[in-house]
Tab-separated table of C-alpha atoms in Angstrom:
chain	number	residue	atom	x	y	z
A	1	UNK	CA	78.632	20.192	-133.609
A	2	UNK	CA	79.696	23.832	-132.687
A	3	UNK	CA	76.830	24.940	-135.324
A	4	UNK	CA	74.375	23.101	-133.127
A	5	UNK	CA	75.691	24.216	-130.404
A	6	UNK	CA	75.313	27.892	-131.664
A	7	UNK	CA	71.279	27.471	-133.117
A	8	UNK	CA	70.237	25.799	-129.408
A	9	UNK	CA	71.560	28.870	-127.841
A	10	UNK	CA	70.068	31.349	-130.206
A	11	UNK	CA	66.706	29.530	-129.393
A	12	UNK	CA	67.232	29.848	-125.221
A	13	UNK	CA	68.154	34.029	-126.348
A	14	UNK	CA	65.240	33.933	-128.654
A	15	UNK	CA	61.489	34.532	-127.122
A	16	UNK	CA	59.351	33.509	-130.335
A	17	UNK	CA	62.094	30.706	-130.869
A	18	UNK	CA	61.277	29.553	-126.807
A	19	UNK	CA	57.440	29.899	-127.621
A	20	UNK	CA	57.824	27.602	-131.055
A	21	UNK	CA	59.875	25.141	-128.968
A	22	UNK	CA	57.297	24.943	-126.533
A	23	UNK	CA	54.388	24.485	-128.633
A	24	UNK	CA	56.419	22.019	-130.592
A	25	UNK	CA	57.087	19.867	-127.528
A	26	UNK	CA	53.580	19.987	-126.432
A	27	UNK	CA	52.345	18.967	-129.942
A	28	UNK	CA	54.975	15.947	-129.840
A	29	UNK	CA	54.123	14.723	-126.450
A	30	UNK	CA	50.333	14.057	-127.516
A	31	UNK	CA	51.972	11.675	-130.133
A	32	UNK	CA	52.868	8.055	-130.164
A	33	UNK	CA	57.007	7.185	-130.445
A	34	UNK	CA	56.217	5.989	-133.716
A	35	UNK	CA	54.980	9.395	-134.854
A	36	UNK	CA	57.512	10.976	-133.159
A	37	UNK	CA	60.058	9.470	-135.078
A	38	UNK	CA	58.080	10.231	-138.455
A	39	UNK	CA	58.097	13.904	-137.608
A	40	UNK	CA	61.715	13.719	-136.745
A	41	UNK	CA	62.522	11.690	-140.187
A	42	UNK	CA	60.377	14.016	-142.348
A	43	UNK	CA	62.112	17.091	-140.885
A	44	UNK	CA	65.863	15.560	-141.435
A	45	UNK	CA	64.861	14.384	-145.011
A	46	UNK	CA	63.518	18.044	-145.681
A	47	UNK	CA	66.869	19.468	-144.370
A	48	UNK	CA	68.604	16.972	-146.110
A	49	UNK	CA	67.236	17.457	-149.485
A	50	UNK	CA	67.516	21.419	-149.380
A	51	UNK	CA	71.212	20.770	-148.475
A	52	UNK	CA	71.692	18.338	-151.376
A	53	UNK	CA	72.992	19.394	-154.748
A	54	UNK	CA	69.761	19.120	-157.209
A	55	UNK	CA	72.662	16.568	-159.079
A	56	UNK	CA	73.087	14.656	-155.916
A	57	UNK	CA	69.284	13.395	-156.586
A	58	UNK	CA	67.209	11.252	-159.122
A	59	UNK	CA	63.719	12.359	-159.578
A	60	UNK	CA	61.878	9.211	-158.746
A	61	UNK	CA	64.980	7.190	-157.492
A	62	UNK	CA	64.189	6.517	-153.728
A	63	UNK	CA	66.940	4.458	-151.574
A	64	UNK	CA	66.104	1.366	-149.877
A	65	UNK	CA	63.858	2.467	-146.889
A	66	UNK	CA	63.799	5.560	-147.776
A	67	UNK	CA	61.092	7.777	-146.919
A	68	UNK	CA	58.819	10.610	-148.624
A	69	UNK	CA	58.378	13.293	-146.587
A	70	UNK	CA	54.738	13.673	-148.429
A	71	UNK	CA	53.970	9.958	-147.154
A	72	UNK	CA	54.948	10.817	-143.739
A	73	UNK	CA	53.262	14.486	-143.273
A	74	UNK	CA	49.544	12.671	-143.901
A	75	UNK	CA	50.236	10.144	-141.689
A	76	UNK	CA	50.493	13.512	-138.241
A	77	UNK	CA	48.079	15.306	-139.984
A	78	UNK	CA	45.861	12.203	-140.014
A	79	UNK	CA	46.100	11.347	-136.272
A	80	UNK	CA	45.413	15.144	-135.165
């Protein structure tokens, strides 16, 4: 939690980091919870899967409700 704690005070230091933020928010707010929480889902399963060991995974294995970040981008991009 201290490594959190660290990035969300590089991001109040940072200027372009304030201005991403910002845009970010105001992008999110136009959207319904429902796509809020697909953004939010498709950004912790990218994270995720960069963090995972390529072993770790099975190419074409999916757990149960498990979600594609390509099957969730569409879906934002789509409501724009």
């Amino acid at each position: 939690m201290l490594h959190l704690a660290g990035l969300l005070e590089e991001l109040e230091r940072s200027e372009p980091a304030r201005a991403a933020m910002s845009i970010l928010e105001t992008s999110l707010a136009r959207r319904s919870t429902e796509e809020q929480g697909a953004f939010w889902r498709a950004v912790d399963i990218y994270y995720v899967s960069r963090k995972a060991p390529p072993e770790a995974t099975v190419p074409g294995q999916r757990g149960s409700g498990e979600v594609v970040p390509g099957e969730v981008v569409p879906e934002l991009a789509a409501a724009s």
